[in-house]
mmCIF file of C-alpha atoms and ligand atoms in Angstrom:
data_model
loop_
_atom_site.group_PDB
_atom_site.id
_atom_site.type_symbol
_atom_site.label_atom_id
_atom_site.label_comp_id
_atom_site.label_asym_id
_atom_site.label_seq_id
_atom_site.Cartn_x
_atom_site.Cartn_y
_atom_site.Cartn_z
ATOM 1 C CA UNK I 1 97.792 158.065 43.897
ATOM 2 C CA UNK I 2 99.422 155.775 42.156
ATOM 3 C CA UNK I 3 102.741 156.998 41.925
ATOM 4 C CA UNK I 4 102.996 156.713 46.236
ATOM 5 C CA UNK I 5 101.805 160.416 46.281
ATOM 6 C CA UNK I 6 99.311 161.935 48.117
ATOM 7 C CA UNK I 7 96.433 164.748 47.170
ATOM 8 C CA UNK I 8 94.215 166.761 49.369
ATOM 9 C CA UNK I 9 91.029 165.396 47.683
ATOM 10 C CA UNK I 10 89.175 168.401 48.509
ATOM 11 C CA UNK I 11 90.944 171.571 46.624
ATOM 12 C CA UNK I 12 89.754 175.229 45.317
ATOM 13 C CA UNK I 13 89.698 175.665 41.221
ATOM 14 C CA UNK I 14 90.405 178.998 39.620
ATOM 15 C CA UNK I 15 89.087 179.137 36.627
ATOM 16 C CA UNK I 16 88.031 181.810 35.166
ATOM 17 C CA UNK I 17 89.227 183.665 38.663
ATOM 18 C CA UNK I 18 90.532 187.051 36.914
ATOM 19 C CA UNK I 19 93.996 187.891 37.187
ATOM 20 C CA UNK I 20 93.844 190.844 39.451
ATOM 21 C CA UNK I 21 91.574 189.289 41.812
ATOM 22 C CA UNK I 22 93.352 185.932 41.882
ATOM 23 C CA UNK I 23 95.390 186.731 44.993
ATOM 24 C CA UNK I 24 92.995 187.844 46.940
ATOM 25 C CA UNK I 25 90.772 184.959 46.382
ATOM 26 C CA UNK I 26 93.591 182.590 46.691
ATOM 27 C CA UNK I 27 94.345 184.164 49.905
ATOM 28 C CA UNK I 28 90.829 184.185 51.305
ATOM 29 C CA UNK I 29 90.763 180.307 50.412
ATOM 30 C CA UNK I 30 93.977 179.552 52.396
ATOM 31 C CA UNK I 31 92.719 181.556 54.887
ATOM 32 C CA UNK I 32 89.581 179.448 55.252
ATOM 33 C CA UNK I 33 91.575 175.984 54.866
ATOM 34 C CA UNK I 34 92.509 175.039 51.684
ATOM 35 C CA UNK I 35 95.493 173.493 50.540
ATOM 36 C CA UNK I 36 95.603 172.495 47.039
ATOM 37 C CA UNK I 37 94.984 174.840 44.432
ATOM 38 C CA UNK I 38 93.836 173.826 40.847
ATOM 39 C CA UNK I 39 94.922 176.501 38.296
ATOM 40 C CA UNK I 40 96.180 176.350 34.127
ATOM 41 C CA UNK I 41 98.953 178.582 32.190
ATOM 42 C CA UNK I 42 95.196 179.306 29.829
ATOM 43 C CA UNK I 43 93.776 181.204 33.276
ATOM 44 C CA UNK I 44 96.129 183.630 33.155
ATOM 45 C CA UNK I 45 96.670 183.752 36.749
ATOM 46 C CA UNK I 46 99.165 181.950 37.994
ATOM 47 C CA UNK I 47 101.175 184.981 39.216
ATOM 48 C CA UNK I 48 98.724 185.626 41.206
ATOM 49 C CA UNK I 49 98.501 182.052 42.756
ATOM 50 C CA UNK I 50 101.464 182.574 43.496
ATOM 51 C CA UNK I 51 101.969 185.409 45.079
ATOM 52 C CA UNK I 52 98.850 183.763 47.471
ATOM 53 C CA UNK I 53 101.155 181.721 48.466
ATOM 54 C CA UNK I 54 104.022 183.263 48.744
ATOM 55 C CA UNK I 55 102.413 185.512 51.599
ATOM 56 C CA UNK I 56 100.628 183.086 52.974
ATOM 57 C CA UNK I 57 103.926 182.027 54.485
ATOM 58 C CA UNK I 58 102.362 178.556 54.643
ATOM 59 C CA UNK I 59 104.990 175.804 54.381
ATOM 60 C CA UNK I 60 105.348 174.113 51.022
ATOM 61 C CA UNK I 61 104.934 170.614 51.987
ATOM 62 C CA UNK I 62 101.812 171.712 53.255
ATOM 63 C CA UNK I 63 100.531 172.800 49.734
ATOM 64 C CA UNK I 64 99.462 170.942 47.032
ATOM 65 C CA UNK I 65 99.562 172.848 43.637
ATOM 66 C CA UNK I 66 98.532 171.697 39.697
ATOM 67 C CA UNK I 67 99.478 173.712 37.003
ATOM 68 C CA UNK I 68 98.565 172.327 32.900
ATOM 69 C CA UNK I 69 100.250 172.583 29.832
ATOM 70 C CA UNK I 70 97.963 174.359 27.543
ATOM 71 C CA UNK I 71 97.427 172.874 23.720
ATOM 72 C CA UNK I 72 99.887 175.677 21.734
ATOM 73 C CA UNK I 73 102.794 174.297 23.831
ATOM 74 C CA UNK I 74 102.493 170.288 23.045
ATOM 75 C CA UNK I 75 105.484 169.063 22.106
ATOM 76 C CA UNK I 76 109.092 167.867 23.684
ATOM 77 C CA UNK I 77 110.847 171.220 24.093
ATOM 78 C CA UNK I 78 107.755 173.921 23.544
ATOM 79 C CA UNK I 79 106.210 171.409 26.931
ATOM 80 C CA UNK I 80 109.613 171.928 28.623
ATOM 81 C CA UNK I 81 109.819 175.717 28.222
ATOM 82 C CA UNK I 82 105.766 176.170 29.233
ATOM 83 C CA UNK I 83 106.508 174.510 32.226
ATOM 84 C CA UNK I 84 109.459 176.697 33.292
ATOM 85 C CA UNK I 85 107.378 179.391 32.284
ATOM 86 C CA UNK I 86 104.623 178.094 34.690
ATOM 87 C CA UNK I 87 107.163 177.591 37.344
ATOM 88 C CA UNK I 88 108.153 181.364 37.201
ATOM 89 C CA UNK I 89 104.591 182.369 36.997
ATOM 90 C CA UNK I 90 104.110 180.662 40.107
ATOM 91 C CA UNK I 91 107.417 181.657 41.855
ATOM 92 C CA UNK I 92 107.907 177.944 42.284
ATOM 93 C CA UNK I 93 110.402 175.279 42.139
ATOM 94 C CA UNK I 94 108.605 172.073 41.866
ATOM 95 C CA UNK I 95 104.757 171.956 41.482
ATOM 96 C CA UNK I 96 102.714 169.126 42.787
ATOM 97 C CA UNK I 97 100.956 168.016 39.573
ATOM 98 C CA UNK I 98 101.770 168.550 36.096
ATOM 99 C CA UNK I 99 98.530 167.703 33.787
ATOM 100 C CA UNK I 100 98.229 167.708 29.588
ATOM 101 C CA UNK I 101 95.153 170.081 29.876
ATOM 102 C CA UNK I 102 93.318 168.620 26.307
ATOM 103 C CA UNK I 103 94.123 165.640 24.439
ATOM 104 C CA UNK I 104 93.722 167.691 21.253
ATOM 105 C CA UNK I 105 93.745 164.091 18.895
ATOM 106 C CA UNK I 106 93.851 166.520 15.895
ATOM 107 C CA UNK I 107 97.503 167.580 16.412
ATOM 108 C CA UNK I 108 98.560 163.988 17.584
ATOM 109 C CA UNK I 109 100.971 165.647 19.935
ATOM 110 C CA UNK I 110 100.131 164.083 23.435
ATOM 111 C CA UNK I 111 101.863 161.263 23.024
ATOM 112 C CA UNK I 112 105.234 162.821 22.418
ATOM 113 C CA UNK I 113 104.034 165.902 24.910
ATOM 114 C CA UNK I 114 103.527 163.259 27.631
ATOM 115 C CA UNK I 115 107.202 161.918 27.200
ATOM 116 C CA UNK I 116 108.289 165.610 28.267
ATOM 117 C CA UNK I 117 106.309 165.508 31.618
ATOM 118 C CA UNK I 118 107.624 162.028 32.037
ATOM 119 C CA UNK I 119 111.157 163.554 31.891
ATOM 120 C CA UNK I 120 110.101 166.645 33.656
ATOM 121 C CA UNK I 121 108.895 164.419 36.297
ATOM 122 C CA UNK I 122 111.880 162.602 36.782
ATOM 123 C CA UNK I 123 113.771 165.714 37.062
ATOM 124 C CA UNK I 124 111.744 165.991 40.257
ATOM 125 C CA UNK I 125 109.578 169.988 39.093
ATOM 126 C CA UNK I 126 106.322 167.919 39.067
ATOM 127 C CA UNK I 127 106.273 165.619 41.537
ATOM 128 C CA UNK I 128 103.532 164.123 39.842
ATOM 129 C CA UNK I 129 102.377 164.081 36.018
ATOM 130 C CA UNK I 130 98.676 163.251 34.825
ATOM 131 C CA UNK I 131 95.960 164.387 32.575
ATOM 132 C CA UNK I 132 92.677 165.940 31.534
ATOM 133 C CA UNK I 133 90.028 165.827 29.411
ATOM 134 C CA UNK I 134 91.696 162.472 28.237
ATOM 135 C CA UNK I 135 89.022 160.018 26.901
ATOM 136 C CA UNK I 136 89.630 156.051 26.925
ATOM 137 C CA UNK I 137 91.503 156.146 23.421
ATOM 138 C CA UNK I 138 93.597 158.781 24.845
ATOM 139 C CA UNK I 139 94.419 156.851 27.437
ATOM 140 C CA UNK I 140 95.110 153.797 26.441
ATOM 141 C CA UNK I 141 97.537 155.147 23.507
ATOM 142 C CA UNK I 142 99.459 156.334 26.971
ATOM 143 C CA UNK I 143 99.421 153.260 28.338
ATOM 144 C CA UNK I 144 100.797 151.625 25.280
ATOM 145 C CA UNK I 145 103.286 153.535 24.110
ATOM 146 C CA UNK I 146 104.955 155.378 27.067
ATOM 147 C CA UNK I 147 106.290 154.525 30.607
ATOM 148 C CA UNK I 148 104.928 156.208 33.258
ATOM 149 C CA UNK I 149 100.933 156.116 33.965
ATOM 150 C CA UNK I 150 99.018 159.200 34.489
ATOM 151 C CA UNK I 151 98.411 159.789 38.711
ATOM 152 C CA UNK I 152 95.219 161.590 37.323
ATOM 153 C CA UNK I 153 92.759 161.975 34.749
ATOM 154 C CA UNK I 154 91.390 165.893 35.339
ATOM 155 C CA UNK I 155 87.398 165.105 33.455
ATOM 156 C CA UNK I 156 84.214 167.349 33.148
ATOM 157 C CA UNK I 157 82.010 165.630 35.925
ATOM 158 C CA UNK I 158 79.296 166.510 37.221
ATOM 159 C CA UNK I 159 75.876 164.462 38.853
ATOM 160 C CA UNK I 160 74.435 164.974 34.824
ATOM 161 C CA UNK I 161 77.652 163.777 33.298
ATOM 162 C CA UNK I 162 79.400 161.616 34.951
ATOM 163 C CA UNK I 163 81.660 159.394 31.994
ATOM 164 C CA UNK I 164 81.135 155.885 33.215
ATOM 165 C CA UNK I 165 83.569 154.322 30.690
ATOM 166 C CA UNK I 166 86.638 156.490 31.293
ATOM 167 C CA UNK I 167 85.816 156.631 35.324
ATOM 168 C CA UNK I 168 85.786 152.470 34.439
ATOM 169 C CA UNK I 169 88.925 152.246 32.916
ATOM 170 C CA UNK I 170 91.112 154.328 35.228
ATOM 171 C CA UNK I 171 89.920 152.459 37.971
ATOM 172 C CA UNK I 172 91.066 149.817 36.147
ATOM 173 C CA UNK I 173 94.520 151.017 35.990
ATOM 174 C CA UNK I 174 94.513 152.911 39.331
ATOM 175 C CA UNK I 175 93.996 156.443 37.649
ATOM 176 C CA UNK I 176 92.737 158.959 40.052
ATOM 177 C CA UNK I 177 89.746 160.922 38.312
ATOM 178 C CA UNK I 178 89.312 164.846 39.231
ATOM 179 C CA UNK I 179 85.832 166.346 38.975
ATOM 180 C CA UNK I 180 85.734 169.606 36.761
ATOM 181 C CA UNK I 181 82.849 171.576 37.056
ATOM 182 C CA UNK I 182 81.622 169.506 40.025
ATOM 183 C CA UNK I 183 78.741 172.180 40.697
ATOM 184 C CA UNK I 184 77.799 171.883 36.399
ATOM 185 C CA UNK I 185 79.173 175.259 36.346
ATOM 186 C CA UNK I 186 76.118 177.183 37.557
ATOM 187 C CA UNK I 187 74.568 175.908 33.566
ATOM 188 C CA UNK I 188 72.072 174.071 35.085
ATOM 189 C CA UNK I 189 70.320 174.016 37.518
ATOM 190 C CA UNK I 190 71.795 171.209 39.366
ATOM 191 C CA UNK I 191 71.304 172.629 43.005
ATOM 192 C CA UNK I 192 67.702 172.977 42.495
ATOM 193 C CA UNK I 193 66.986 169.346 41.994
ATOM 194 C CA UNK I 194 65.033 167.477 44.437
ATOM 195 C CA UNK I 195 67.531 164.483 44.533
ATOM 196 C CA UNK I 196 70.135 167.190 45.555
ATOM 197 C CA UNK I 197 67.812 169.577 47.822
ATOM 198 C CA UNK I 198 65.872 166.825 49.800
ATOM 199 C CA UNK I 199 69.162 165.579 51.063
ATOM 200 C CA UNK I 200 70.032 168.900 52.243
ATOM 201 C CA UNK I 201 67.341 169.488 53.854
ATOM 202 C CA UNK I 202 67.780 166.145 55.545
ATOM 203 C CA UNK I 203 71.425 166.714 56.889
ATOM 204 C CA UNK I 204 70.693 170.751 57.667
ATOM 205 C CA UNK I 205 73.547 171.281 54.271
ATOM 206 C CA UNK I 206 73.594 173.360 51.278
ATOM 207 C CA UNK I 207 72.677 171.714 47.976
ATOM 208 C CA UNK I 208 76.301 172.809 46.688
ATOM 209 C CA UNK I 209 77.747 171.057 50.087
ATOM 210 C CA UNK I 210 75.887 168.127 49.277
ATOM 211 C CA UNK I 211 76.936 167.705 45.832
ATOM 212 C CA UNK I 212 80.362 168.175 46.925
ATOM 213 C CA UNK I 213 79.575 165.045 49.539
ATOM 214 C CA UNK I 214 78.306 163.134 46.624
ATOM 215 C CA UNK I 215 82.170 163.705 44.598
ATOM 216 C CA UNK I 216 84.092 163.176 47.559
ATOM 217 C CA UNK I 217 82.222 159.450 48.387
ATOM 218 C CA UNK I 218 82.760 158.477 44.904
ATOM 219 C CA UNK I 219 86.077 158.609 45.554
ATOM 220 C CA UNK I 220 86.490 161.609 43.058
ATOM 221 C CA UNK I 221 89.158 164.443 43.630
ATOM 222 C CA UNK I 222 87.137 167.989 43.591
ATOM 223 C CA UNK I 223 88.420 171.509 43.528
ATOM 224 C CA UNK I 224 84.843 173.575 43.223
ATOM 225 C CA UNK I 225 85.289 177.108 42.373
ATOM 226 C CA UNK I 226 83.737 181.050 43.920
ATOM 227 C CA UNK I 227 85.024 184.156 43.570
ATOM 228 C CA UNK I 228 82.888 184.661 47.262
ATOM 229 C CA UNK I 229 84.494 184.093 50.467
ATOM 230 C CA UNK I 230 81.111 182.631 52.207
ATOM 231 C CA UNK I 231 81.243 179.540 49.446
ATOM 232 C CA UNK I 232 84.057 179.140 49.259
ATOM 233 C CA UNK I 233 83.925 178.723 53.055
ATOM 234 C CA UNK I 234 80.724 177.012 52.300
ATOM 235 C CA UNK I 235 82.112 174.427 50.203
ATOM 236 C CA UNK I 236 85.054 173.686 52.433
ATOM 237 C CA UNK I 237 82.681 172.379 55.426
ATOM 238 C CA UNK I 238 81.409 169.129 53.849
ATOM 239 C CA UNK I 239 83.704 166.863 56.160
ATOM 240 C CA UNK I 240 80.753 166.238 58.989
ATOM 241 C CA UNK I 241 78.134 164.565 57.101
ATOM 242 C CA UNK I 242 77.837 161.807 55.041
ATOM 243 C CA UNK I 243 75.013 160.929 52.263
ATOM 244 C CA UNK I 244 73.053 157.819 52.872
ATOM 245 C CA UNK I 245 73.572 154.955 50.123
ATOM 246 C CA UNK I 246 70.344 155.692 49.030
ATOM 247 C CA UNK I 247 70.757 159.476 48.958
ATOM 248 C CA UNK I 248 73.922 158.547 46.428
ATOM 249 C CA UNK I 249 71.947 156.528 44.176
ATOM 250 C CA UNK I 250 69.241 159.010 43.948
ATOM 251 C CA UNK I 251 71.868 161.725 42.891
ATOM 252 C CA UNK I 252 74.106 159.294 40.601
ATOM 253 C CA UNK I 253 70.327 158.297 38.762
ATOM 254 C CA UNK I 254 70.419 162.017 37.442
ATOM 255 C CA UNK I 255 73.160 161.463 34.647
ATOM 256 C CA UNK I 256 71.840 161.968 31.348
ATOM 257 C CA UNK I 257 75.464 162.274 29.440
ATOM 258 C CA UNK I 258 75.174 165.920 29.569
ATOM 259 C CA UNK I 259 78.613 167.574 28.515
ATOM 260 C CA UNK I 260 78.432 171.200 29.299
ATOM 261 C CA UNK I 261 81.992 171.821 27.736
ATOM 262 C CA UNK I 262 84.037 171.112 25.174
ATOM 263 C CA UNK I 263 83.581 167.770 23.163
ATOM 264 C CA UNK I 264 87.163 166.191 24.087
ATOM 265 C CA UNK I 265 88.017 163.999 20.553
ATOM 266 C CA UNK I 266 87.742 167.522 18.848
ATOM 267 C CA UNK I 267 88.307 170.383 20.448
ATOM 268 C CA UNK I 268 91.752 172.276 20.280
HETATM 269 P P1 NAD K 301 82.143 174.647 39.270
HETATM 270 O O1 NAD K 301 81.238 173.509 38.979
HETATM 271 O O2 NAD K 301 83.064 174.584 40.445
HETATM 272 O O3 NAD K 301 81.210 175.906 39.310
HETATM 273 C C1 NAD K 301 81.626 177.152 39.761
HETATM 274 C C2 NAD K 301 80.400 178.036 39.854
HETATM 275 O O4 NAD K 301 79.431 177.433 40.731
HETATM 276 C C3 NAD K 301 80.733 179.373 40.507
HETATM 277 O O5 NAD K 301 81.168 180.286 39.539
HETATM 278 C C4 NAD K 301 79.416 179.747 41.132
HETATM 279 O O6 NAD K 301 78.591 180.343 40.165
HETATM 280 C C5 NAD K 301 78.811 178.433 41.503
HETATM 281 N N1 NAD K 301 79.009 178.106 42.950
HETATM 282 C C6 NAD K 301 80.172 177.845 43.593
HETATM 283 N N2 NAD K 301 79.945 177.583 44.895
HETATM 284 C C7 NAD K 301 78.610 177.683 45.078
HETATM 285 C C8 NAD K 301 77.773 177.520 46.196
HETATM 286 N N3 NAD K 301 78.261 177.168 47.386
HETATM 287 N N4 NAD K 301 76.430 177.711 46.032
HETATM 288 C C9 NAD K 301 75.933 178.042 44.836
HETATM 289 N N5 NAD K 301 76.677 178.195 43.719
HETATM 290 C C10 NAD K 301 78.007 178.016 43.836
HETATM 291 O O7 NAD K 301 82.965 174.913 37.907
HETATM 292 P P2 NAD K 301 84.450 175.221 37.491
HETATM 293 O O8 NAD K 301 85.023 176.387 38.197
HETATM 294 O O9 NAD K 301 84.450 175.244 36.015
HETATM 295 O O10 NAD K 301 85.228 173.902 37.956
HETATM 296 C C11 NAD K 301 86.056 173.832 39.112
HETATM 297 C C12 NAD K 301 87.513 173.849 38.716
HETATM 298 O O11 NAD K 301 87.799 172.791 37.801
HETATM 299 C C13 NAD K 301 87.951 175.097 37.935
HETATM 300 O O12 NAD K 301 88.046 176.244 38.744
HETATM 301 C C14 NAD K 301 89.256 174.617 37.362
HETATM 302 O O13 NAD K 301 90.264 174.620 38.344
HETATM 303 C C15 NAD K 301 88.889 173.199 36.957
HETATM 304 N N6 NAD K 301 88.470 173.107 35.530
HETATM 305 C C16 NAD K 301 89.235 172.387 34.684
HETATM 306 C C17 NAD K 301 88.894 172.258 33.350
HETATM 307 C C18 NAD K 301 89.757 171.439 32.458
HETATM 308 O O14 NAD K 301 89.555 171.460 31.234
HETATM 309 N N7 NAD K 301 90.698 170.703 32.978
HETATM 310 C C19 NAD K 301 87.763 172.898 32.845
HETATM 311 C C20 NAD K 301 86.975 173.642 33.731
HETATM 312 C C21 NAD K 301 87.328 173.721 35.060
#
């Protein structure tokens, strides 16, 4: 990244993971392989993240962990005490990355909320700081009127939406985009498509491991999510194949701009 760090570029997401079950699905994916772990103070279960990885007993240098400031707690000191507050959830002392979940443009906080991670980064609790579901006017009033620019911009994307201006522009200024939703959330039927299932077929892969192939050689950091431990192992063996050119092409020719979430300029 560009702040000298480095991030697993293949991670497990747990949204929407319910709090109960959240260490036992945390532990399964550990168990299987992963490393980096993708959660929000919004999912409610960052206790049990970590208490995953407490037990795991894995070393902490070895994991890579992202917590987000949710929208309520933009701001200088309400940012400071959610992240404290994530940091206990977790049982942590430093988390890996540090992201502004929304931009929400209609409180015009994310300015002055991104001046907090910059100190709590320099305070050494987030190693790194970055973003998500930051559009290219979002960004760029970053870039103008702080210091420090975001390691990561955390954006819905997805084969059907796949936000060729803001992927543009932090490439431009050597911001790493994260995939969310990389599998369209199950709300379409993206592993169904021929583009996706012919090139499973070809390289004896699922359609979800192939469209977790397609992420991973755009360069895109992915964290897909499953509550069940045979896709989540499923999703974590994608590192012995690799998609043709043309088998890319075909699969980046499906965007059509769909959005399956929120509309980033207004929600919050
Ligand atoms: P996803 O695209 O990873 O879809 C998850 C769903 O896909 C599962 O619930 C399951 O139904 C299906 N699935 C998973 N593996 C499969 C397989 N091998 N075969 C068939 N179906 C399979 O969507 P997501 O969970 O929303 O996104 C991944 C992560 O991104 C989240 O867990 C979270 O960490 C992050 N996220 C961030 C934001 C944000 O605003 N920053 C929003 C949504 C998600």
């Amino acid at each position: 990244m560009n702040d000298g760090h480095s991030i697993p570029q293949l991670g497990f997401g747990v949204f929407l993971v319910e709090p109960a079950e959240t260490e036992r699905i945390v532990t399964d994916a550990l168990d299987i392989g992963y490393r980096h772990i993708d959660t929000a103070r919004i999912y409610g279960n960052e206790e049990g993240v970590g208490r995953a990885l407490a037990a795991s007993r894995i070393a902490r240098d070895e994991l890579y962990v992202t917590t987000k400031l949710w929208n309520d707690d933009q701001g200088t000191q309400s940012a400071f005490d959610a992240f404290q507050g994530s940091l206990d959830r977790l049982g942590l002392d430093h988390v890996d990355l540090y992201l502004i979940h929304w931009p929400v443009p209609a409180q015009d906080r994310y300015v002055e909320s991104w001046k907090a991670l910059e100190q709590i980064r320099e305070s050494g609790r987030a190693r790194s700081i970055g973003v998500s579901n930051f559009m290219v006017p979002h960004l760029r009033r970053l870039l103008d009127e702080t210091e420090v620019v975001p390691a990561v911009d955390q954006i819905e994307l997805h084969p059907a939406h796949q936000q060729p201006e803001t992927t543009a522009f932090a490439a431009e200024h050597g911001i790493a985009i994260e995939s969310w939703g990389p599998l369209g959330q199950g709300k379409y039927p993206l592993l169904e498509f021929p583009e996706v299932t012919e090139a499973a077929a070809a390289h004896g892969k699922s359609p979800a491991q192939v469209v977790i192939r397609w992420h991973l050689q755009r360069g895109f950091i992915v964290f897909p999510k499953s509550n069940r431990r045979e896709r989540m192992a499923e999703n974590f063996d994608v590192l012995d194949f690799e998609l043709s050119g043309g088998e890319m092409e075909r699969i980046t020719e499906i965007e059509r701009a769909g959005r399956l979430g929120p509309d980033p300029a207004r929600f919050g």
